[in-house]
Amino acid sequence: MFDPATQQEADAPELGRVARDVLGESPRGPWSHVPDEVWNDWRWQQRHRLRTAADLERVVRLTDDERAAIAATGDQFRMAITPYYAALMDPDDPRCPVRMQAVPVLAELDVAATDLADPLGEEAYMPVPGITHRYPDRVLYYVTHNCPVYCRHCTRKRKVSDPTSAANHGQLDQGLAYIAAHPEVRDVLVSGGDPLTLSDDRLDALLGALREIPHVEVVRLCTRNPVTLPQRFTEALVTRLARHQPLFVHTHFNHPRECTPEAARCLRLLADHGVNVANQMVLLRGVNDDPAAVKALNHWLLRQRCRPYYIFQADLAQGISHFRAPLQSGLAILQALRGHTSGMAVPHYVIDAPGGGGKIPLVPEYVERWDEDKVVFRNYLGELYEYPTR
Ligand code: SF4
């Protein structure tokens, strides 16, 4: 478990690296000759995504396991990596946190006995194709199955990256009609895949159509583009997005190595246009099951005006069991944050109950014991305090 005495020391190298990332230039790997205006063109990044082992070998020295996995997993869950995200990888270290999130390994072929095809019961709560209506007042609205980078830990592996299952115009209209016909829906999470793979015009039209539904109060855009393709957020796009307020962006940074000047520019651009951005980190073994890394990440996010919102326990999706960290790791991270840094840097740690039970918060134990007249608590330093029960 977390030891407060060693916290300061453990933070130092990670914080130093984040400071360098934010102040310095992002690495460009084999694309150092590419002019800035080309590198920062999201269409160029999309067109030049790495899809094969040969592509990737220009950037990293692949292990035998990675090479075999790229061949073996392609039919189930494709590989695609933007040059921007690939250049963040350590070319020599297969345990690099960016590399682990984007490059397949053979462990993805293992299906644990507890794995589920649809871990969050999203299909079970699907009244029409492309809508999950699980909670009373909000829906998930899937608008695409494409993403700039296919994250190896994706919870929707069963659909994402499969072009045959993508939403067509008819399905999108059916989703809008469902939302319009259900006045209890006041909050719509536009998700996928990554909705930012739609064109500016389609996104604008979609958000405009949602805004025309009187009972839709809040729209949330769930996107990992700030992490994997921050160039996608151009001034022109963000200006159009900001017309659909109240609009919230939920993104998914997992490690300080993803905290680059480009990502900072993207988050600040959204904040400058009045778009609230929140981060939903997924706890991943070997990637970010480390209090110092999470603390550094959250501090960086706050500096860009992005709120650390959730830490998700990895769900029971098939082929991601190698990423699942024990629950004690998540609790140790929370314990390392609470009291040791500002409350704004402490997200909710939740487990999305298998089968569609919804989010259940997990919190470290601070109550030492309940007596008849008092409760004895333990504070963040492990010191005991009493409070009367009445
Ligand atoms: S961006 Fe989101 S939906 Fe797309 S692969 Fe990554 S986790 Fe899955």
CSV table of C-alpha atoms and ligand atoms in Angstrom, one decimal:
chain,number,residue,atom,x,y,z
A,1,MET,CA,0.0,0.0,0.0
A,2,PHE,CA,0.9,3.7,-0.3
A,3,ASP,CA,3.6,5.0,2.0
A,4,PRO,CA,3.4,8.8,2.6
A,5,ALA,CA,7.0,9.0,3.6
A,6,THR,CA,8.3,8.0,0.2
A,7,GLN,CA,5.7,10.0,-1.8
A,8,GLN,CA,7.8,13.1,-2.4
A,9,GLU,CA,10.8,11.1,-3.7
A,10,ALA,CA,8.7,9.0,-5.9
A,11,ASP,CA,7.1,12.0,-7.6
A,12,ALA,CA,10.3,13.8,-8.5
A,13,PRO,CA,11.4,12.1,-11.7
A,14,GLU,CA,7.8,11.9,-13.1
A,15,LEU,CA,7.2,15.6,-12.4
A,16,GLY,CA,10.5,16.5,-14.0
A,17,ARG,CA,9.6,14.6,-17.2
A,18,VAL,CA,6.2,16.2,-17.4
A,19,ALA,CA,7.7,19.7,-17.0
A,20,ARG,CA,10.1,18.9,-19.9
A,21,ASP,CA,7.2,17.6,-22.0
A,22,VAL,CA,5.2,20.7,-21.5
A,23,LEU,CA,8.0,23.1,-22.0
A,24,GLY,CA,9.8,21.3,-24.8
A,25,GLU,CA,9.0,20.0,-28.2
A,26,SER,CA,7.3,16.7,-28.8
A,27,PRO,CA,9.5,14.0,-30.4
A,28,ARG,CA,8.9,13.4,-34.1
A,29,GLY,CA,10.8,10.1,-34.5
A,30,PRO,CA,11.4,9.4,-38.2
A,31,TRP,CA,9.2,12.4,-39.2
A,32,SER,CA,11.7,15.0,-38.1
A,33,HIS,CA,12.0,16.2,-41.7
A,34,VAL,CA,8.2,16.9,-41.9
A,35,PRO,CA,7.5,20.6,-41.9
A,36,ASP,CA,5.4,21.9,-39.0
A,37,GLU,CA,2.4,22.8,-41.1
A,38,VAL,CA,2.2,19.2,-42.5
A,39,TRP,CA,2.8,17.6,-39.1
A,40,ASN,CA,0.1,19.7,-37.5
A,41,ASP,CA,-2.4,18.9,-40.3
A,42,TRP,CA,-4.8,16.3,-38.8
A,43,ARG,CA,-5.7,15.0,-42.3
A,44,TRP,CA,-2.0,14.2,-42.9
A,45,GLN,CA,-1.8,12.4,-39.6
A,46,GLN,CA,-4.9,10.4,-40.4
A,47,ARG,CA,-3.6,9.5,-43.9
A,48,HIS,CA,-0.2,8.4,-42.5
A,49,ARG,CA,-1.4,6.2,-39.7
A,50,LEU,CA,0.7,3.1,-39.1
A,51,ARG,CA,-1.2,0.0,-39.8
A,52,THR,CA,1.4,-2.8,-40.4
A,53,ALA,CA,4.5,-4.2,-38.7
A,54,ALA,CA,6.6,-2.7,-41.5
A,55,ASP,CA,5.1,0.8,-40.8
A,56,LEU,CA,5.8,0.4,-37.1
A,57,GLU,CA,9.4,-0.8,-37.6
A,58,ARG,CA,10.3,2.6,-38.8
A,59,VAL,CA,9.6,3.9,-35.3
A,60,VAL,CA,10.3,1.1,-32.8
A,61,ARG,CA,12.3,-2.1,-32.6
A,62,LEU,CA,9.4,-4.6,-32.4
A,63,THR,CA,9.7,-7.6,-30.2
A,64,ASP,CA,8.9,-11.0,-31.6
A,65,ASP,CA,5.7,-11.0,-29.5
A,66,GLU,CA,4.6,-7.6,-30.9
A,67,ARG,CA,5.3,-8.7,-34.5
A,68,ALA,CA,3.4,-11.9,-34.1
A,69,ALA,CA,0.5,-10.1,-32.3
A,70,ILE,CA,0.1,-7.6,-35.1
A,71,ALA,CA,-0.5,-10.5,-37.5
A,72,ALA,CA,-2.7,-12.5,-35.2
A,73,THR,CA,-5.0,-9.8,-33.9
A,74,GLY,CA,-5.7,-7.9,-37.1
A,75,ASP,CA,-8.9,-9.7,-37.9
A,76,GLN,CA,-10.4,-9.0,-34.5
A,77,PHE,CA,-9.2,-5.5,-33.6
A,78,ARG,CA,-7.1,-3.6,-36.1
A,79,MET,CA,-4.0,-1.6,-35.4
A,80,ALA,CA,-3.8,2.0,-36.4
A,81,ILE,CA,-1.5,4.6,-34.8
A,82,THR,CA,-1.1,8.3,-35.8
A,83,PRO,CA,2.5,9.4,-36.4
A,84,TYR,CA,2.1,11.9,-33.6
A,85,TYR,CA,1.2,9.2,-31.1
A,86,ALA,CA,3.7,6.7,-32.5
A,87,ALA,CA,6.5,9.3,-32.0
A,88,LEU,CA,5.8,9.4,-28.3
A,89,MET,CA,6.8,5.7,-28.0
A,90,ASP,CA,10.1,4.6,-26.6
A,91,PRO,CA,11.7,2.8,-29.6
A,92,ASP,CA,13.5,0.3,-27.4
A,93,ASP,CA,11.2,-0.4,-24.5
A,94,PRO,CA,8.2,-2.6,-25.1
A,95,ARG,CA,6.9,-1.5,-21.6
A,96,CYS,CA,6.7,2.1,-22.7
A,97,PRO,CA,3.2,3.3,-21.5
A,98,VAL,CA,2.3,4.8,-24.9
A,99,ARG,CA,3.5,1.7,-26.8
A,100,MET,CA,1.6,-0.6,-24.5
A,101,GLN,CA,-1.6,1.2,-25.3
A,102,ALA,CA,-1.2,1.1,-29.1
A,103,VAL,CA,0.9,-1.9,-30.1
A,104,PRO,CA,-0.8,-5.3,-29.9
A,105,VAL,CA,0.7,-8.1,-27.8
A,106,LEU,CA,-0.1,-11.8,-27.9
A,107,ALA,CA,-1.8,-11.6,-24.5
A,108,GLU,CA,-4.8,-10.0,-26.3
A,109,LEU,CA,-5.6,-13.4,-27.6
A,110,ASP,CA,-6.2,-14.8,-24.0
A,111,VAL,CA,-9.8,-14.8,-22.9
A,112,ALA,CA,-10.1,-15.1,-19.2
A,113,ALA,CA,-12.9,-17.1,-17.7
A,114,THR,CA,-14.4,-13.9,-16.2
A,115,ASP,CA,-14.2,-12.0,-19.5
A,116,LEU,CA,-17.5,-10.9,-21.1
A,117,ALA,CA,-18.3,-10.2,-24.7
A,118,ASP,CA,-20.3,-7.1,-23.8
A,119,PRO,CA,-18.9,-6.2,-20.3
A,120,LEU,CA,-21.1,-3.2,-19.6
A,121,GLY,CA,-24.3,-4.7,-21.0
A,122,GLU,CA,-24.5,-2.0,-23.6
A,123,GLU,CA,-26.4,-4.2,-26.1
A,124,ALA,CA,-28.8,-5.3,-23.4
A,125,TYR,CA,-29.9,-1.7,-22.8
A,126,MET,CA,-30.1,-0.8,-26.5
A,127,PRO,CA,-33.7,0.2,-27.5
A,128,VAL,CA,-32.7,1.1,-31.0
A,129,PRO,CA,-29.3,0.5,-32.8
A,130,GLY,CA,-26.7,3.0,-31.7
A,131,ILE,CA,-28.4,4.1,-28.4
A,132,THR,CA,-27.7,2.7,-24.9
A,133,HIS,CA,-30.3,3.9,-22.4
A,134,ARG,CA,-29.2,2.4,-19.1
A,135,TYR,CA,-29.6,5.4,-16.7
A,136,PRO,CA,-32.9,7.2,-16.3
A,137,ASP,CA,-32.0,10.6,-17.6
A,138,ARG,CA,-29.1,10.1,-20.0
A,139,VAL,CA,-28.2,8.0,-23.1
A,140,LEU,CA,-25.0,6.9,-24.9
A,141,TYR,CA,-25.3,7.8,-28.6
A,142,TYR,CA,-22.7,5.9,-30.8
A,143,VAL,CA,-22.0,7.8,-34.0
A,144,THR,CA,-19.0,6.0,-35.5
A,145,HIS,CA,-16.7,3.0,-34.9
A,146,ASN,CA,-13.6,4.7,-36.2
A,147,CYS,CA,-10.8,6.1,-34.1
A,148,PRO,CA,-7.4,7.7,-35.0
A,149,VAL,CA,-5.6,5.1,-32.7
A,150,TYR,CA,-7.1,1.8,-31.7
A,151,CYS,CA,-6.4,1.5,-28.0
A,152,ARG,CA,-5.5,-2.0,-27.1
A,153,HIS,CA,-7.5,-1.7,-23.8
A,154,CYS,CA,-10.7,-0.5,-25.6
A,155,THR,CA,-13.9,-1.7,-23.8
A,156,ARG,CA,-15.7,-1.7,-27.2
A,157,LYS,CA,-13.3,-3.9,-29.0
A,158,ARG,CA,-16.2,-6.0,-30.2
A,159,LYS,CA,-17.3,-3.2,-32.5
A,160,VAL,CA,-14.7,-0.5,-32.7
A,161,SER,CA,-12.4,-0.7,-35.7
A,162,ASP,CA,-14.9,-2.9,-37.6
A,163,PRO,CA,-16.1,-0.8,-40.6
A,164,THR,CA,-19.0,-3.2,-41.2
A,165,SER,CA,-20.6,-2.2,-37.9
A,166,ALA,CA,-20.4,1.6,-38.3
A,167,ALA,CA,-23.4,3.8,-37.9
A,168,ASN,CA,-25.0,4.9,-41.2
A,169,HIS,CA,-27.1,8.0,-41.7
A,170,GLY,CA,-30.3,6.1,-41.1
A,171,GLN,CA,-29.1,4.8,-37.8
A,172,LEU,CA,-28.0,8.2,-36.7
A,173,ASP,CA,-31.4,9.6,-37.5
A,174,GLN,CA,-33.1,6.7,-35.7
A,175,GLY,CA,-31.0,7.6,-32.6
A,176,LEU,CA,-32.0,11.3,-32.8
A,177,ALA,CA,-35.6,10.3,-33.2
A,178,TYR,CA,-35.4,8.1,-30.1
A,179,ILE,CA,-33.9,10.9,-28.0
A,180,ALA,CA,-36.5,13.3,-29.3
A,181,ALA,CA,-39.3,10.9,-28.3
A,182,HIS,CA,-37.9,10.5,-24.7
A,183,PRO,CA,-38.4,13.7,-22.7
A,184,GLU,CA,-36.6,12.2,-19.7
A,185,VAL,CA,-33.3,12.3,-21.6
A,186,ARG,CA,-31.6,15.5,-20.5
A,187,ASP,CA,-28.0,14.4,-21.0
A,188,VAL,CA,-26.5,12.8,-24.2
A,189,LEU,CA,-23.1,11.3,-24.4
A,190,VAL,CA,-22.0,11.3,-28.0
A,191,SER,CA,-19.5,8.5,-28.3
A,192,GLY,CA,-18.3,5.7,-30.6
A,193,GLY,CA,-15.5,5.0,-31.6
A,194,ASP,CA,-14.4,8.5,-31.6
A,195,PRO,CA,-17.0,11.1,-32.8
A,196,LEU,CA,-14.1,13.4,-33.8
A,197,THR,CA,-13.5,11.1,-36.8
A,198,LEU,CA,-16.6,12.7,-38.3
A,199,SER,CA,-16.2,15.7,-40.5
A,200,ASP,CA,-16.6,19.2,-39.1
A,201,ASP,CA,-19.9,19.6,-41.0
A,202,ARG,CA,-21.3,16.3,-39.8
A,203,LEU,CA,-20.3,17.0,-36.2
A,204,ASP,CA,-21.8,20.4,-36.3
A,205,ALA,CA,-25.0,19.1,-37.9
A,206,LEU,CA,-25.3,16.3,-35.3
A,207,LEU,CA,-24.8,18.6,-32.3
A,208,GLY,CA,-27.2,21.2,-33.9
A,209,ALA,CA,-29.8,18.5,-34.2
A,210,LEU,CA,-29.4,17.5,-30.6
A,211,ARG,CA,-29.6,21.1,-29.5
A,212,GLU,CA,-32.9,21.4,-31.3
A,213,ILE,CA,-34.4,18.8,-29.0
A,214,PRO,CA,-35.8,21.0,-26.1
A,215,HIS,CA,-35.3,18.5,-23.3
A,216,VAL,CA,-31.7,17.8,-24.1
A,217,GLU,CA,-29.9,20.1,-21.6
A,218,VAL,CA,-26.3,18.8,-21.8
A,219,VAL,CA,-24.3,17.2,-24.5
A,220,ARG,CA,-21.0,15.4,-23.8
A,221,LEU,CA,-18.5,14.6,-26.6
A,222,CYS,CA,-16.4,11.6,-25.7
A,223,THR,CA,-13.2,11.7,-27.6
A,224,ARG,CA,-9.6,10.6,-27.3
A,225,ASN,CA,-8.4,12.9,-30.0
A,226,PRO,CA,-6.8,15.3,-27.5
A,227,VAL,CA,-4.5,12.4,-26.7
A,228,THR,CA,-3.9,10.7,-30.0
A,229,LEU,CA,-4.6,13.4,-32.5
A,230,PRO,CA,-4.7,16.8,-30.8
A,231,GLN,CA,-4.2,18.5,-34.2
A,232,ARG,CA,-7.9,17.6,-34.9
A,233,PHE,CA,-9.0,20.5,-32.7
A,234,THR,CA,-8.5,23.4,-35.0
A,235,GLU,CA,-9.6,26.9,-34.2
A,236,ALA,CA,-12.3,26.6,-36.9
A,237,LEU,CA,-13.7,23.3,-35.4
A,238,VAL,CA,-13.6,24.5,-31.8
A,239,THR,CA,-15.4,27.7,-32.7
A,240,ARG,CA,-18.2,25.6,-34.3
A,241,LEU,CA,-18.3,23.2,-31.3
A,242,ALA,CA,-18.6,26.0,-28.9
A,243,ARG,CA,-21.9,27.2,-30.5
A,244,HIS,CA,-23.6,24.1,-29.0
A,245,GLN,CA,-23.2,25.0,-25.3
A,246,PRO,CA,-23.5,23.6,-22.7
A,247,LEU,CA,-21.0,21.2,-24.3
A,248,PHE,CA,-18.6,19.1,-22.3
A,249,VAL,CA,-15.7,17.1,-23.7
A,250,HIS,CA,-14.7,13.9,-22.0
A,251,THR,CA,-11.2,12.7,-22.9
A,252,HIS,CA,-8.9,9.9,-21.9
A,253,PHE,CA,-5.3,10.7,-20.9
A,254,ASN,CA,-3.7,7.8,-19.2
A,255,HIS,CA,0.0,8.8,-18.6
A,256,PRO,CA,2.2,11.8,-18.3
A,257,ARG,CA,4.1,10.7,-21.4
A,258,GLU,CA,0.9,11.8,-23.3
A,259,CYS,CA,1.2,15.4,-21.9
A,260,THR,CA,2.8,17.2,-24.9
A,261,PRO,CA,2.7,20.8,-26.0
A,262,GLU,CA,0.2,19.8,-28.8
A,263,ALA,CA,-2.1,18.2,-26.2
A,264,ALA,CA,-1.8,21.3,-24.0
A,265,ARG,CA,-2.7,23.6,-26.9
A,266,CYS,CA,-5.7,21.5,-27.7
A,267,LEU,CA,-7.0,21.5,-24.1
A,268,ARG,CA,-6.4,25.2,-23.7
A,269,LEU,CA,-8.1,26.0,-27.0
A,270,LEU,CA,-11.2,24.2,-25.8
A,271,ALA,CA,-11.1,26.0,-22.4
A,272,ASP,CA,-10.6,29.3,-24.1
A,273,HIS,CA,-13.8,28.7,-26.0
A,274,GLY,CA,-15.7,27.9,-22.8
A,275,VAL,CA,-15.8,24.1,-23.4
A,276,ASN,CA,-15.4,22.2,-20.2
A,277,VAL,CA,-13.0,19.3,-20.5
A,278,ALA,CA,-12.8,16.4,-18.1
A,279,ASN,CA,-10.5,13.4,-18.1
A,280,GLN,CA,-11.5,9.7,-17.7
A,281,MET,CA,-8.3,7.7,-17.0
A,282,VAL,CA,-8.5,3.9,-17.2
A,283,LEU,CA,-6.3,2.1,-14.6
A,284,LEU,CA,-3.9,-0.1,-16.6
A,285,ARG,CA,-1.4,-2.5,-15.2
A,286,GLY,CA,2.1,-1.6,-16.2
A,287,VAL,CA,0.9,1.7,-17.7
A,288,ASN,CA,-0.4,3.9,-14.9
A,289,ASP,CA,-0.8,1.8,-11.8
A,290,ASP,CA,1.6,4.1,-10.1
A,291,PRO,CA,0.6,7.0,-7.7
A,292,ALA,CA,3.4,9.3,-8.9
A,293,ALA,CA,2.4,9.0,-12.5
A,294,VAL,CA,-1.2,9.7,-11.8
A,295,LYS,CA,-0.5,12.6,-9.6
A,296,ALA,CA,1.8,14.1,-12.2
A,297,LEU,CA,-0.8,13.5,-14.9
A,298,ASN,CA,-3.6,15.2,-12.9
A,299,HIS,CA,-1.5,18.2,-12.0
A,300,TRP,CA,-0.7,18.7,-15.7
A,301,LEU,CA,-4.4,18.3,-16.6
A,302,LEU,CA,-5.4,20.9,-14.1
A,303,ARG,CA,-2.8,23.3,-15.5
A,304,GLN,CA,-4.6,23.0,-18.9
A,305,ARG,CA,-7.9,23.6,-17.2
A,306,CYS,CA,-9.0,19.9,-17.6
A,307,ARG,CA,-10.6,18.3,-14.6
A,308,PRO,CA,-9.5,14.8,-13.6
A,309,TYR,CA,-12.9,13.2,-13.4
A,310,TYR,CA,-12.7,9.5,-13.2
A,311,ILE,CA,-10.3,6.6,-12.8
A,312,PHE,CA,-12.0,3.6,-14.2
A,313,GLN,CA,-11.2,0.1,-13.1
A,314,ALA,CA,-10.5,-1.8,-16.4
A,315,ASP,CA,-13.7,-3.7,-17.2
A,316,LEU,CA,-14.1,-7.3,-18.1
A,317,ALA,CA,-13.8,-6.9,-21.9
A,318,GLN,CA,-12.3,-9.9,-23.7
A,319,GLY,CA,-8.6,-9.7,-24.4
A,320,ILE,CA,-7.6,-7.0,-21.9
A,321,SER,CA,-7.0,-9.2,-18.8
A,322,HIS,CA,-3.3,-8.4,-19.0
A,323,PHE,CA,-4.1,-4.8,-18.4
A,324,ARG,CA,-6.3,-5.3,-15.4
A,325,ALA,CA,-4.6,-4.0,-12.2
A,326,PRO,CA,-5.9,-5.3,-8.8
A,327,LEU,CA,-8.4,-3.1,-7.0
A,328,GLN,CA,-5.8,-2.4,-4.3
A,329,SER,CA,-3.7,-0.5,-6.9
A,330,GLY,CA,-6.5,1.9,-7.6
A,331,LEU,CA,-7.2,2.4,-3.9
A,332,ALA,CA,-3.5,3.0,-3.2
A,333,ILE,CA,-3.5,5.7,-5.9
A,334,LEU,CA,-6.5,7.4,-4.3
A,335,GLN,CA,-4.9,7.2,-0.9
A,336,ALA,CA,-1.7,8.7,-2.3
A,337,LEU,CA,-3.7,11.6,-3.7
A,338,ARG,CA,-6.2,12.4,-1.1
A,339,GLY,CA,-4.8,15.0,1.3
A,340,HIS,CA,-1.4,15.0,-0.4
A,341,THR,CA,-2.6,17.2,-3.2
A,342,SER,CA,-5.6,19.5,-3.9
A,343,GLY,CA,-9.0,17.8,-4.0
A,344,MET,CA,-9.4,18.9,-7.6
A,345,ALA,CA,-6.6,16.5,-8.5
A,346,VAL,CA,-8.4,13.5,-6.9
A,347,PRO,CA,-10.8,11.8,-9.4
A,348,HIS,CA,-13.6,9.4,-8.5
A,349,TYR,CA,-12.3,5.8,-8.7
A,350,VAL,CA,-15.2,3.6,-10.0
A,351,ILE,CA,-15.9,0.2,-11.3
A,352,ASP,CA,-18.5,-0.1,-14.0
A,353,ALA,CA,-20.5,-3.1,-12.7
A,354,PRO,CA,-20.3,-6.0,-15.1
A,355,GLY,CA,-23.5,-6.6,-17.1
A,356,GLY,CA,-24.7,-3.0,-16.9
A,357,GLY,CA,-25.1,-2.3,-13.2
A,358,GLY,CA,-23.6,1.2,-13.5
A,359,LYS,CA,-20.7,2.9,-11.8
A,360,ILE,CA,-19.9,2.0,-8.2
A,361,PRO,CA,-17.4,4.3,-6.4
A,362,LEU,CA,-14.5,2.7,-4.6
A,363,VAL,CA,-12.9,4.6,-1.7
A,364,PRO,CA,-10.1,3.8,0.7
A,365,GLU,CA,-11.1,3.0,4.2
A,366,TYR,CA,-10.7,6.0,6.5
A,367,VAL,CA,-13.0,4.9,9.3
A,368,GLU,CA,-10.9,3.1,12.0
A,369,ARG,CA,-14.0,2.1,14.1
A,370,TRP,CA,-17.5,3.1,15.2
A,371,ASP,CA,-18.0,3.5,18.9
A,372,GLU,CA,-21.3,4.2,20.5
A,373,ASP,CA,-20.5,7.9,21.1
A,374,LYS,CA,-17.8,8.5,18.5
A,375,VAL,CA,-16.3,7.5,15.2
A,376,VAL,CA,-12.5,7.1,15.0
A,377,PHE,CA,-11.1,8.1,11.6
A,378,ARG,CA,-7.6,7.9,10.1
A,379,ASN,CA,-6.4,11.0,8.2
A,380,TYR,CA,-4.2,11.0,5.1
A,381,LEU,CA,-1.1,10.7,7.2
A,382,GLY,CA,-2.4,7.7,9.2
A,383,GLU,CA,-3.1,9.8,12.3
A,384,LEU,CA,-6.3,9.0,14.3
A,385,TYR,CA,-9.0,11.6,15.0
A,386,GLU,CA,-12.4,11.3,16.8
A,387,TYR,CA,-15.8,12.8,15.9
A,388,PRO,CA,-18.9,12.5,18.0
A,389,THR,CA,-21.8,10.4,16.6
A,390,ARG,CA,-24.4,12.9,17.8
B,1,SF4,S1,-10.4,6.0,-28.7
B,1,SF4,FE1,-11.9,5.1,-27.3
B,1,SF4,S2,-13.3,4.0,-28.6
B,1,SF4,FE2,-11.5,4.4,-29.8
B,1,SF4,S3,-10.2,2.6,-29.5
B,1,SF4,FE3,-9.6,4.1,-27.9
B,1,SF4,S4,-10.8,3.6,-26.1
B,1,SF4,FE4,-11.8,2.6,-27.9
